[in-house]
Structures are given as structure tokens and as C-alpha cells.
Short mmCIF file of C-alpha atoms and ligand atoms in Angstrom, two decimals:
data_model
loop_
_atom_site.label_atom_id
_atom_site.label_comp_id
_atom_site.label_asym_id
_atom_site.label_seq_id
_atom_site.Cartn_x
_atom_site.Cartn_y
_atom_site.Cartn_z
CA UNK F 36 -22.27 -4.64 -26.56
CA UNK F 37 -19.55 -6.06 -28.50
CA UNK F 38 -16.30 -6.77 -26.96
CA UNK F 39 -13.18 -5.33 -27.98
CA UNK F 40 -10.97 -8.12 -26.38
CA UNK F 41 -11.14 -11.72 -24.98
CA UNK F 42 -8.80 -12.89 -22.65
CA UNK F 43 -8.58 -16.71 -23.11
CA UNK F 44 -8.37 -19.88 -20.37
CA UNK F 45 -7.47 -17.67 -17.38
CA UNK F 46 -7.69 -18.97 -13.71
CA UNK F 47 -9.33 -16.91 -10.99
CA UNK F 48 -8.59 -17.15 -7.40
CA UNK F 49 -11.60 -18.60 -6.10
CA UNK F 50 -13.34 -20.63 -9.03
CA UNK F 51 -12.74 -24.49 -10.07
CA UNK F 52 -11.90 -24.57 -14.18
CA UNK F 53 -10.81 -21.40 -16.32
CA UNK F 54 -12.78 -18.64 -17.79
CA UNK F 55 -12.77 -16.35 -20.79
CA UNK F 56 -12.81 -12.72 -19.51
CA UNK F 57 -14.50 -10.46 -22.27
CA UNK F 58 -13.61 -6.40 -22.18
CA UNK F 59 -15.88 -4.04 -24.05
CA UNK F 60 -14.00 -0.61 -23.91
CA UNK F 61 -13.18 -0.26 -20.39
CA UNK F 62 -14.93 -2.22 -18.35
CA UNK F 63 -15.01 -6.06 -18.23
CA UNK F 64 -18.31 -7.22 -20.08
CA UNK F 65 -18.41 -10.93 -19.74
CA UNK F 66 -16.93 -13.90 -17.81
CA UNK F 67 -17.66 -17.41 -18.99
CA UNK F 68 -16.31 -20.86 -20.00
CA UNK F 69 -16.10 -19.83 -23.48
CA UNK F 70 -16.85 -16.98 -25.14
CA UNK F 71 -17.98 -16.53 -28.31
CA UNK F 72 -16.70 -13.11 -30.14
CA UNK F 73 -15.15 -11.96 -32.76
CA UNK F 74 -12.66 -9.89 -31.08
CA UNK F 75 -8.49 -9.67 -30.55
CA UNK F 76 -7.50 -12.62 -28.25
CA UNK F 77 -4.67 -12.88 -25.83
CA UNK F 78 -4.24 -16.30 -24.46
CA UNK F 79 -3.53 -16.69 -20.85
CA UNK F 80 -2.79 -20.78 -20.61
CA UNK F 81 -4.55 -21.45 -17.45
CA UNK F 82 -2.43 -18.81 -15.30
CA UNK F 83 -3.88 -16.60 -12.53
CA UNK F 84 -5.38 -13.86 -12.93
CA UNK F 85 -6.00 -11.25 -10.47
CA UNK F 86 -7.84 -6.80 -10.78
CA UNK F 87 -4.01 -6.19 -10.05
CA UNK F 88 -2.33 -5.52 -7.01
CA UNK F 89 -3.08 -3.33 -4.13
CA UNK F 90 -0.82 -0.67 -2.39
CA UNK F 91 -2.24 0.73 0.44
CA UNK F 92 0.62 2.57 1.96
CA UNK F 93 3.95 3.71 -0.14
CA UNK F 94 6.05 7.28 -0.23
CA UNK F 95 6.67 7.88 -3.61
CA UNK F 96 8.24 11.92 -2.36
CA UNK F 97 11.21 10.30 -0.82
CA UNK F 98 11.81 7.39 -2.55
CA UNK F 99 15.37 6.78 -3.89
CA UNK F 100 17.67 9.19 -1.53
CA UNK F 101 19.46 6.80 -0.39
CA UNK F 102 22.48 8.04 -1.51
CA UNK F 103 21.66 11.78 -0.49
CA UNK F 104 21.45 10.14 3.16
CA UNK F 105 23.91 9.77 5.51
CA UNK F 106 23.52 6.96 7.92
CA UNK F 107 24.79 4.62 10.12
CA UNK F 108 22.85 3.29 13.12
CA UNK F 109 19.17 2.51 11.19
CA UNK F 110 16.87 3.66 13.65
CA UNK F 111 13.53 5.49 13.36
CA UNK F 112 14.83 8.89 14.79
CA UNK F 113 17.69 8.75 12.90
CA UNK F 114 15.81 7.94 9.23
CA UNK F 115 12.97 10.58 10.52
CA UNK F 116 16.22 13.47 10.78
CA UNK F 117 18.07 12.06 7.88
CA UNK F 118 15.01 12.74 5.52
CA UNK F 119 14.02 15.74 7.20
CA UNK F 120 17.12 17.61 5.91
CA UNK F 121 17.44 15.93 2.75
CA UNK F 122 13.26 16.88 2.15
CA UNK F 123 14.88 20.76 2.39
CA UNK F 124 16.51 20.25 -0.66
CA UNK F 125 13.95 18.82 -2.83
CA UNK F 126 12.19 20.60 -5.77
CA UNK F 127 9.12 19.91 -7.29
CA UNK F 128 10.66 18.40 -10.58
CA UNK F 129 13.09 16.72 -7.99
CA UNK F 130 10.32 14.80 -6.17
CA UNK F 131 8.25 14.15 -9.45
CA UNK F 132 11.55 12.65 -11.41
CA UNK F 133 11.62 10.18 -8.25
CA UNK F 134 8.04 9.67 -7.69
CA UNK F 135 8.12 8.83 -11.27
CA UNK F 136 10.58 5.89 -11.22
CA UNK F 137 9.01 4.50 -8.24
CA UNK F 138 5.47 4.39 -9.99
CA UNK F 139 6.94 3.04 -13.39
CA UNK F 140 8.21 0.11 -11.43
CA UNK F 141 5.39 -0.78 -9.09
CA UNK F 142 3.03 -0.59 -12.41
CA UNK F 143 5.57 -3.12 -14.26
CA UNK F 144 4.85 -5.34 -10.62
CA UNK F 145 1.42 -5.45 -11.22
CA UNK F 146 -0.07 -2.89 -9.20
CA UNK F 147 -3.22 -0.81 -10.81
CA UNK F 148 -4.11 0.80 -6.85
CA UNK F 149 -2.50 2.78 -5.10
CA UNK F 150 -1.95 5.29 -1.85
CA UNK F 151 0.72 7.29 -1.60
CA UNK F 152 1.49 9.20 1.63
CA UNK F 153 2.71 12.75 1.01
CA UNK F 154 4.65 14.93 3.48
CA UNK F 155 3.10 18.53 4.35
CA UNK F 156 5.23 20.94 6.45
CA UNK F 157 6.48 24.51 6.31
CA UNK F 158 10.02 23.03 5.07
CA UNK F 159 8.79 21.58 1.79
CA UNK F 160 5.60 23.01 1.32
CA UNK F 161 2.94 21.79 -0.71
CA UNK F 162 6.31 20.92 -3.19
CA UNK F 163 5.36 16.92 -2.70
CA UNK F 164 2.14 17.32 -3.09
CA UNK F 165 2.50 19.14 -6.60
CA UNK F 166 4.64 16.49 -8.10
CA UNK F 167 1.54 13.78 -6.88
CA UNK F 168 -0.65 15.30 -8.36
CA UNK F 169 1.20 15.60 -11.80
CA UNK F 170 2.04 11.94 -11.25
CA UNK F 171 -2.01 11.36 -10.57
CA UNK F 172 -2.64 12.96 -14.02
CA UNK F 173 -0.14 11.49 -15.97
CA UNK F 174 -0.28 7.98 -14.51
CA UNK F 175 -3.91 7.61 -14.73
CA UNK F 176 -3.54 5.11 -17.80
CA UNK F 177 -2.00 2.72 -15.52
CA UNK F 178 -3.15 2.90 -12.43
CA UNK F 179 -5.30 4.61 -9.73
CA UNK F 180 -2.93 6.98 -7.23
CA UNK F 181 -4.94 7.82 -4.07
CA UNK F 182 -2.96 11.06 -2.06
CA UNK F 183 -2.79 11.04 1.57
CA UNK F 184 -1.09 14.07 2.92
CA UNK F 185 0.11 14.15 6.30
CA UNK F 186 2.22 15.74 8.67
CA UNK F 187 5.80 13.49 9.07
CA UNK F 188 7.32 16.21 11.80
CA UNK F 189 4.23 16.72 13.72
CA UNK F 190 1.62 18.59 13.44
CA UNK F 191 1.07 20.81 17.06
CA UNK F 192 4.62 21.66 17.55
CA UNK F 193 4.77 22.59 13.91
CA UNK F 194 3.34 26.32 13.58
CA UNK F 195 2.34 26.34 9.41
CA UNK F 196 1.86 22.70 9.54
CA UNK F 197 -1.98 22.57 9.87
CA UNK F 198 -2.75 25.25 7.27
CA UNK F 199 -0.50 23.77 4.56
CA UNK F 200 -2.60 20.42 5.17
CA UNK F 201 -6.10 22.16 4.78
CA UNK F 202 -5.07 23.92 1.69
CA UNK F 203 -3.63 20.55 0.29
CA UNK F 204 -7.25 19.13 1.43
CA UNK F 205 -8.69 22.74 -0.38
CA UNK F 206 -6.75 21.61 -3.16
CA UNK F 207 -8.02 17.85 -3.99
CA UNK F 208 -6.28 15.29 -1.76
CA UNK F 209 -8.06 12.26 -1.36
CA UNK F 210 -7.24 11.30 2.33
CA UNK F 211 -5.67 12.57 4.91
CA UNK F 212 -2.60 10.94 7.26
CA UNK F 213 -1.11 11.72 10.83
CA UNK F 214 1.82 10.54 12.45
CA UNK F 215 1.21 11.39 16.36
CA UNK F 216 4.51 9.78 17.22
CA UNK F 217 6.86 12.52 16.39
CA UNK F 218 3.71 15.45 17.81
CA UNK F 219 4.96 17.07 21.13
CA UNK F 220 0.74 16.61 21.71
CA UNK F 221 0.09 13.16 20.18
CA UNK F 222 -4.15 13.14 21.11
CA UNK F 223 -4.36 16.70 20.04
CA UNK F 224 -2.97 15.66 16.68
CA UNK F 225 -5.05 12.86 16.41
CA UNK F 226 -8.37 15.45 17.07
CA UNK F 227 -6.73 17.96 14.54
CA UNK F 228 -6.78 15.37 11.73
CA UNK F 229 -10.54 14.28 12.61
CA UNK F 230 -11.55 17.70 12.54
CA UNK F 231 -9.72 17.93 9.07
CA UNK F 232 -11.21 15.16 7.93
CA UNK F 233 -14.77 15.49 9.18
CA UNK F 234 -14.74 19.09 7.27
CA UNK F 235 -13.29 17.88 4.34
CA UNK F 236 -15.31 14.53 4.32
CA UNK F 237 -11.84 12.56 4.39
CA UNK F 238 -11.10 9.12 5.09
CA UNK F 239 -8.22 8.89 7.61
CA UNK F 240 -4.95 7.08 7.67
CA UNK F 241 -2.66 7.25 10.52
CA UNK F 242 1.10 6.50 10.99
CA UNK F 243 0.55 4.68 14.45
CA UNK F 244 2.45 3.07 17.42
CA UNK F 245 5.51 2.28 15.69
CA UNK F 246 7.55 1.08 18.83
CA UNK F 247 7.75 -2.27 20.79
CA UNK F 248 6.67 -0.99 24.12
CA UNK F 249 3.12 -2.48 25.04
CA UNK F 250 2.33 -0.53 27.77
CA UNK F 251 0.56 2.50 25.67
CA UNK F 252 -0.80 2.82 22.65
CA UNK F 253 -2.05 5.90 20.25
CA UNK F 254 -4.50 3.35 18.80
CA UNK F 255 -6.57 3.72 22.14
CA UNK F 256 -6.91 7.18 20.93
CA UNK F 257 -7.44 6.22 17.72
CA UNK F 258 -10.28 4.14 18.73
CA UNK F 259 -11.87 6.50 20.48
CA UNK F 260 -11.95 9.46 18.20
CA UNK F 261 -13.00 6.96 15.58
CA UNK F 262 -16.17 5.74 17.51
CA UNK F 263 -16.74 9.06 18.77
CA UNK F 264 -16.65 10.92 15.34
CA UNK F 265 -18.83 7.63 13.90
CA UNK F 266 -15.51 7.39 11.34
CA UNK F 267 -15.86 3.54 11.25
CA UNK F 268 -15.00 1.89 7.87
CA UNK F 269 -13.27 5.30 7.05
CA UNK F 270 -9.34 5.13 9.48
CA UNK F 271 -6.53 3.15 8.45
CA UNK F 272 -3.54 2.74 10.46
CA UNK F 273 0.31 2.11 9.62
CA UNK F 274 2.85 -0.24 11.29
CA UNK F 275 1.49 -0.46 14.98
CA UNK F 276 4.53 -2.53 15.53
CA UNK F 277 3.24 -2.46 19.11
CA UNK F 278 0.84 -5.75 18.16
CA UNK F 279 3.96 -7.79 17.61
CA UNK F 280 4.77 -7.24 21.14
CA UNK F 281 1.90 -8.66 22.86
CA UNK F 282 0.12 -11.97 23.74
CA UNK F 283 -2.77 -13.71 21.54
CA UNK F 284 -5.45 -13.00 24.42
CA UNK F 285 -4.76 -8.93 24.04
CA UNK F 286 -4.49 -9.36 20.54
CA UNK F 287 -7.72 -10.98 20.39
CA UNK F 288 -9.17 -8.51 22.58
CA UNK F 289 -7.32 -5.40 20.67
CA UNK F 290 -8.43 -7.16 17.22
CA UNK F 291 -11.68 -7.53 17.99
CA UNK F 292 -11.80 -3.52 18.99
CA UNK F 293 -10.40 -2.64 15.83
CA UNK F 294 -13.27 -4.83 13.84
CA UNK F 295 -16.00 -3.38 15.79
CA UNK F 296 -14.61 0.55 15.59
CA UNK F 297 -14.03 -0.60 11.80
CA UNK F 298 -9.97 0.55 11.44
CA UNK F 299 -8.46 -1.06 9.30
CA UNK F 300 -4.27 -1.87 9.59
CA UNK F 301 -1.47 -2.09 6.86
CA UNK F 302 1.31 -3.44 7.78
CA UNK F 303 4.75 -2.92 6.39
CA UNK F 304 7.11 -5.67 6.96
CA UNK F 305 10.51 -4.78 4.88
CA UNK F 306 10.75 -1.59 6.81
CA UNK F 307 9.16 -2.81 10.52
CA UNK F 308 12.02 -5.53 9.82
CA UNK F 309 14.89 -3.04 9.69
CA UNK F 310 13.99 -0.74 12.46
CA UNK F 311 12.21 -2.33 15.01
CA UNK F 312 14.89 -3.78 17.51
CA UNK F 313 17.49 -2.01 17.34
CA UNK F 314 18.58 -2.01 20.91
CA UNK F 315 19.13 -5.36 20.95
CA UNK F 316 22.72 -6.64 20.71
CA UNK F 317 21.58 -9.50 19.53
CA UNK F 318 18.41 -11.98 19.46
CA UNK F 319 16.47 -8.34 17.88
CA UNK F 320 12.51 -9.27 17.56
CA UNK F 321 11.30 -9.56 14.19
CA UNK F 322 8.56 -6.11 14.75
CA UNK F 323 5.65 -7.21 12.50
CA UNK F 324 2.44 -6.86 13.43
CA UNK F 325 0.77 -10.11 12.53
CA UNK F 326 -1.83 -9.17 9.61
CA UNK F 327 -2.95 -12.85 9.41
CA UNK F 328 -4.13 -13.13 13.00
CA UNK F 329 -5.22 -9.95 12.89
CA UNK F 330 -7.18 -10.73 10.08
CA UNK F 331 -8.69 -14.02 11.23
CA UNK F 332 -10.62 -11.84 14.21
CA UNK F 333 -12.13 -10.09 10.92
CA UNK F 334 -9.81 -7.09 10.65
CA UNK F 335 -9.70 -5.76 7.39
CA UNK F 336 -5.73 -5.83 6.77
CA UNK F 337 -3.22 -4.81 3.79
CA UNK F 338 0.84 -5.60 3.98
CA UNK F 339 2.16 -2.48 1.91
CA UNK F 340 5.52 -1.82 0.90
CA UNK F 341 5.71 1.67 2.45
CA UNK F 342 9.54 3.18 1.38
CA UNK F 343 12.24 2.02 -1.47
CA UNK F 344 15.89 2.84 -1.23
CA UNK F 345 15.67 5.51 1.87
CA UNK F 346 16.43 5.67 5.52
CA UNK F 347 13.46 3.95 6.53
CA UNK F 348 14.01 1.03 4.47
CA UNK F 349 17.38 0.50 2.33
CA UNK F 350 15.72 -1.79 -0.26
CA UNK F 351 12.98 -1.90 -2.46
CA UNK F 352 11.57 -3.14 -5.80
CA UNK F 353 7.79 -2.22 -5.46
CA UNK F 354 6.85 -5.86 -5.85
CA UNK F 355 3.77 -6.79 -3.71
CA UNK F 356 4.19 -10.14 -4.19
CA UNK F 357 7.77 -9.98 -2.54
CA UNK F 358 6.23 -8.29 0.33
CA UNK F 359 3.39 -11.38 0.83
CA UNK F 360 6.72 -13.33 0.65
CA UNK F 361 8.63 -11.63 3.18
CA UNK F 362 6.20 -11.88 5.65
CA UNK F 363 4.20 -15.52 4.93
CA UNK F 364 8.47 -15.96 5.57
CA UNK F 365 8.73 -13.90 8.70
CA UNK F 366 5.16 -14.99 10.03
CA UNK F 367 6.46 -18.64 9.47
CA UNK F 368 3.11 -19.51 7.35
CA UNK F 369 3.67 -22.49 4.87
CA UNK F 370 -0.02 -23.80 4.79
CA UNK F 371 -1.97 -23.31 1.48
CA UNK F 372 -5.12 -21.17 3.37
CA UNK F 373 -2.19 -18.56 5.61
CA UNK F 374 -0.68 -18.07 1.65
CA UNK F 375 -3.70 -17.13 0.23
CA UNK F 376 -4.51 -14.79 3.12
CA UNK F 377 -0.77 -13.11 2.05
CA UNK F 378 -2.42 -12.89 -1.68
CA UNK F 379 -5.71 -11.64 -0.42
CA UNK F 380 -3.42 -8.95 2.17
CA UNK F 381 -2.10 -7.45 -1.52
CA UNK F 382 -5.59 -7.74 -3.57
CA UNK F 383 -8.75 -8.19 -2.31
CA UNK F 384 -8.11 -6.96 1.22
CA UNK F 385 -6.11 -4.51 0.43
CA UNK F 386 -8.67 -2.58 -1.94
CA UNK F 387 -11.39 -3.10 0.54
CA UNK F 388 -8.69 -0.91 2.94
CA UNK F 389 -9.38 1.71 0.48
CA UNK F 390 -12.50 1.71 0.50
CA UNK F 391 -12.73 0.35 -3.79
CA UNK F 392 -15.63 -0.65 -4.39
CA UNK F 393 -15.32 -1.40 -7.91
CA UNK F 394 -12.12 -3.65 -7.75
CA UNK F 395 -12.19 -7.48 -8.14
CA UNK F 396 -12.57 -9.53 -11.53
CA UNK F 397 -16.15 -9.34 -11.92
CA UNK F 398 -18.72 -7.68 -14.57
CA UNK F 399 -19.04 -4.57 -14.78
CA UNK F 400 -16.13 -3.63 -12.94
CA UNK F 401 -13.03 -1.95 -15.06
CA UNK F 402 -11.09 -3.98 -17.11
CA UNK F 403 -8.20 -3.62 -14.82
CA UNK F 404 -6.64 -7.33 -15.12
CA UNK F 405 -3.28 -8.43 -14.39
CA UNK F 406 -1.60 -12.36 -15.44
CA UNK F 407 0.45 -13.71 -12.64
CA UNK F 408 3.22 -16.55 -13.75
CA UNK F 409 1.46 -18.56 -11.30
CA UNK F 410 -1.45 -21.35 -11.20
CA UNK F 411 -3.05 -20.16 -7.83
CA UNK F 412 -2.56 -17.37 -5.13
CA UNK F 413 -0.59 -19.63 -2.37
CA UNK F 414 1.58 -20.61 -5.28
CA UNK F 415 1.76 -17.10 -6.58
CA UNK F 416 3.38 -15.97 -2.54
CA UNK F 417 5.16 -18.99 -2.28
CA UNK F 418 6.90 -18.71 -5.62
CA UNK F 419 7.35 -15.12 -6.09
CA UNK F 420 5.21 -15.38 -9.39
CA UNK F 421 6.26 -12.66 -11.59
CA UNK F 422 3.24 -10.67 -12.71
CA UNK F 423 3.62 -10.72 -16.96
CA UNK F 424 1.49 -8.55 -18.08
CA UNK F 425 -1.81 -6.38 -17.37
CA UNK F 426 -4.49 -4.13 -18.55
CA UNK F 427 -5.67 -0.72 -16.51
CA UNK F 428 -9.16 -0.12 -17.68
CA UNK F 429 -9.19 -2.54 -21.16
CA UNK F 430 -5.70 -1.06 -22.20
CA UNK F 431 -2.76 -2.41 -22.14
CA UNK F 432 -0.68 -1.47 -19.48
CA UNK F 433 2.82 -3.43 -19.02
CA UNK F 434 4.64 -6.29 -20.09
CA UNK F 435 7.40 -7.64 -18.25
CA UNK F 436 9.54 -9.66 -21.06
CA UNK F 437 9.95 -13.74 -19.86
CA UNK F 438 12.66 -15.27 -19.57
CA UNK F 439 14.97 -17.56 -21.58
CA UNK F 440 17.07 -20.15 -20.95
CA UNK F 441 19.53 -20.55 -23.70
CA UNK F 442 20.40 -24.27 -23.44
CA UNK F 443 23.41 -25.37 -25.33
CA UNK F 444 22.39 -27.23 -29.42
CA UNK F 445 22.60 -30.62 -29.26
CA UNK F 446 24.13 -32.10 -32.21
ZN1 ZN D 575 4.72 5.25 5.95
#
């Protein structure tokens, strides 16, 4: 087949020497030292290259409300109200116009994946949902938008709640979420979104133990539906803030629970970072659940940005790379191996979270290719490497302009 492109002298994470990556319409044809084609070229001078970068868990419907929000003390109940009445004023076009901006900029960051979690309730209908799916359609150039609808306000003490989310599953999500900490019955949710997904043939992903008390945990729940539904390798779960809060012997044991069951964890350090610990005065706990440990016992992990500019998390710029950042920073990792488990937490891991088969620089897979300003993935976290440019399926996708430094003439 010929190709249609060759990307020249690229680096890939885990090979010695660069490569030539050929693309024959969308799919990546050929990888090799040098190859020979005649073809349009872009030269990529030896930087890393990476299939793009992975979001596993982000709310595009209430992104950027900052503003609409009134708040003051930055806890959990407080952001959960705060967006609860601002979600009764949102329209369709509203959400989309937001979900929009959010998207544009996490594409320009490099990221071709992605699952968004989409809030179901009598109060805004299937209004979210809507806009994600127009975004699905008309984003599908750029990158891949997985839909996860859940239930943010609970699900049992929410009469309407359960038949909006089977007619969103009726209606093509791809996943489906819970949230059992705001449910008056937290296990009965947790069986009511098994049942939906067993009769929909849904993977799962929960919004889970998102506290710093280690005396209970939903996940035990979790677990146990999981095992008893044979769900393994199909139930993600968010935050579970509650694994920052214990010793490495019940970590160990918990982590090696979770890689048996097969559940997977994302964890979400800008906005774990802002809310956990807010009872302390002072000395607050940092509230991350510690993805690299977790992953060392062979849990399959993601860190995920989860909210921009809301009352869960205040700030926000959809970079991926920030977020390995932020928490190699707050996980106070500095050796080359702990960095590239932050790269592999926002790439490899990260797709194999969502269950992508087909992601990862390789033949055969889609031409779905993005350039980090970097020469290697611990580099790339420590650094902040600036993704440059990219390619969803063999087309071009972004460019993010570099920068000059406009040094004075000499004479
Ligand atoms: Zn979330």
C-alpha cells in the first residue's frame, strides 16, 4: 500500500534509536529506521512521540461555571450543591458551547482519547447528554469521546433518576457511572448500575470513596458485585481518596484485591488536592490516592484531570502532562522509572483503563500520533513538554505554535 505520509527521526518511548513512522490513509502502515517512500514528510528531530494522550475521567457538562458559582468554603458538599443549582439552568446549546471549549483545548494538549462523565437526573434531563453526543459527532476528527452517564445526586433517593439513565443507555452511551456517595442507599446503587450495565452490556465506572475516613469503604462493595457479576476487566473507579489514608500493608492487601477482581482506578489529583482536608486548620493531607504504588501491585491505573474552572476544582487547562506533573510533584517521585510510570498513567495505562485495544504506536493501529517537545517520557513529566503537534487517524489534527525568543541584534 503506498503511504500517504512519513513522519521522519521520531523517538518512541520504549525503543533505543529513532524510527520513521509511515501512514497510509488512516492507519499507521510502517515503522522502521528509514523508510523509503515517495510521500509528504514532516520531520520530527528525534522528539517523542507518543498515540496521544489518554483521559479517562473529565466533565466536559460543567466545565467553566466558575463564575455562575458562588463559593466560599471548597468542600465536596458544597461544590456537589453549588453545581446542582447552577445544572438547573443549563440548556443544551449552553452545555455544548462549554463542552466545546473544554474539548478544543484538551485536543490542542495532545489528547486523541477520551471519557467524559455526563450527569443524568430529573433536573437536567438527558440535556448533557444531547450536547455529548453532538460533541461525539462533531469531534470525531480529533479525537475519540467515550460517554459515561451517571447519576451525580444519587440514584435511589432520586425517583426519575434510573429511567433517564436506561434511556440514555437506550440511546447509545458507551459506559455507564455511579456515584454511591451522595445515594441515601449506597449498595443498592451500586446493584442498580450492575443491573444497568449487565443489560446493556456496559462497562462500569464508579465515582468511589471520596473521603479520608479508612474505616469503610464502597469499594468492598464494589468488589464484590464485580466478582459476583464476573465484571472483571470491565469497572473503573474515581478518586477513592480513602487509599491515601491508609498504611502500605492494607494497600498492598487492597491493591492486590483490585488486580485480582480486575478494577481498574483513575485518580484525579488537581481536584483530590483542593477538597480533601478541609477540616484541617492547618497541616491538611495531601488526598491522593497513590496510582504509582497502586500500580506496582499490577493495578491498571490512569491520573485524569476530572473538572476545569468549577466548584470541584477552580483550575484547569486540560493538559495531561500537567497532571503527571502535579502528582510525580505531590507523590514526591524524582527517579527516571516513577516518571515514566506518570507518562505511562496518561498513555499507555490509561487506554488500557478503557479498555482500547487499538491504541499504542504500532502497525496497523490508527494513525493517531502526537510530537511531544520532549526527548523521553520522564523528561516529558518532568519538564512539562508541550505536545506540538498531532495527527487523529493520518490527519492532521493540531498545532500548538512554538515559541520565540526575540533576542536583541547585535551590531
Ligand atoms: Zn468526576
Amino acid at each position: 500500500m503506498p503511504l500517504d505520509l512519513v513522519l521522519r527521526q521520531g523517538r518512541l518511548a520504549d525503543e533505543e534509536g529513532l524510527v520513521d513512522i509511515g501512514i497510509a490513509g488512516e492507519r499507521i502502515a510502517e515503522i522502521a529506521p528509514a523508510i523509503v517512500a515517495d510521500a509528504l514528510e514532516e520531520k520530527l528531530d528525534g522528539r517523542l512521540v507518543t498515540a496521544g494522550l489518554v483521559e479517562t475521567h473529565i466533565h466536559l457538562d460543567k466545565s467553566h461555571i466558575l463564575e455562575r458559582c458562588d463559593c466560599g468554603k471548597g468542600t465536596l458538599a458544597e461544590a456537589i450543591a453549588a453545581v446542582a443549582t447552577a445544572k438547573r439552568a443549563f440548556t443544551a446549546a449552553d452545555i455544548h458551547a462549554r463542552g466545546r471549549r473544554t474539548l478544543e483545548q484538551a485536543i490542542i494538549q495532545g489528547t486523541t482519547r477520551m471519557r467524559t462523565h455526563v450527569e443524568v437526573d430529573p433536573r437536567v434531563g438527558l440535556k448533557g447528554f444531547e450536547a455529548m453526543r453532538r460533541l461525539k459527532r462533531d469531534y470525531a476528527w480529533a479525537i475519540d469521546l467515550e460517554l459515561c452517564v451517571f447519576p451525580q445526586e444519587g440514584l435511589i433517593n432520586d425517583p426519575g433518576a434510573e429511567e433517564l439513565l436506561v434511556e440514555a443507555c437506550e440511546q447509545g452511551a458507551d459506559l455507564i457511572g455511579g456515584c454511591p456517595y451522595t445515594d441515601t442507599d449506597p449498595d443498592a446503587q451500586i446493584a442498580r448500575i450492575f443491573a444497568i450495565a449487565r443489560r446493556f452490556d456496559l462497562d462500569i465506572d464508579f465515582h468511589l470513596d471520596f473521603d479520608l475516613d479508612p474505616s469503610w469503604m464502597h469499594l468492598d462493595e464494589v468488589c464484590r458485585q464485580t466478582d459476583a457479576q464476573r465484571w472483571g476487566g470491565r469497572v473503573a473507579v474515581g478518586h477513592v481518596t480513602k487509599l491515601s489514608a491508609i498504611d502500605h500493608s492494607r494497600l498492598a492487601t487492597i491493591s492486590r484485591l483490585l488486580a485480582d477482581t480486575g478494577i481498574a482506578v483513575t485518580v484525579l489529583p488537581s481536584t483530590d488536592l483542593f477538597l480533601m482536608g478541609r477540616d484541617q486548620a492547618h497541616h491538611a493531607p495531601r488526598g491522593v490516592a497513590p496510582a504509582h504504588r497502586l500500580t506496582a501491585q499490577g493495578v491498571t491505573c490512569s491520573l485524569a484531570t476530572n473538572n476545569v474552572l468549577n466548584p470541584f476544582t477552580p483550575f484547569g487547562d486540560c493538559s495531561l502532562i500537567r497532571m503527571a506533573n502535579l502528582y510525580a510533584n505531590i507523590a514526591q517521585l524524582a527517579g527516571a522509572a516513577d516518571l515514566r510510570t506518570c507518562f505511562d498513567l496518561v498513555t499507555t495505562s490509561a487506554a488500557r483503563l478503557m479498555n482500547a485495544a487499538d491504541y499504542g504506536i504500532a502497525v496497523r493501529h490508527p494513525a493517531d500520533i502526537v510530537v511531544l517537545d520532549s526527548r523521553d517520557p520522564a523528561s516529558a513529566v518532568a519538564e512539562l513538554a508541550p505536545p506540538l503537534f498531532g495527527w487523529k487517524r493520518g490527519r492532521r489534527s493540531f498545532t500548538r505554535a512554538a515559541a520565540v525568543l526575540h533576542h536583541p541584534t547585535v551590531a
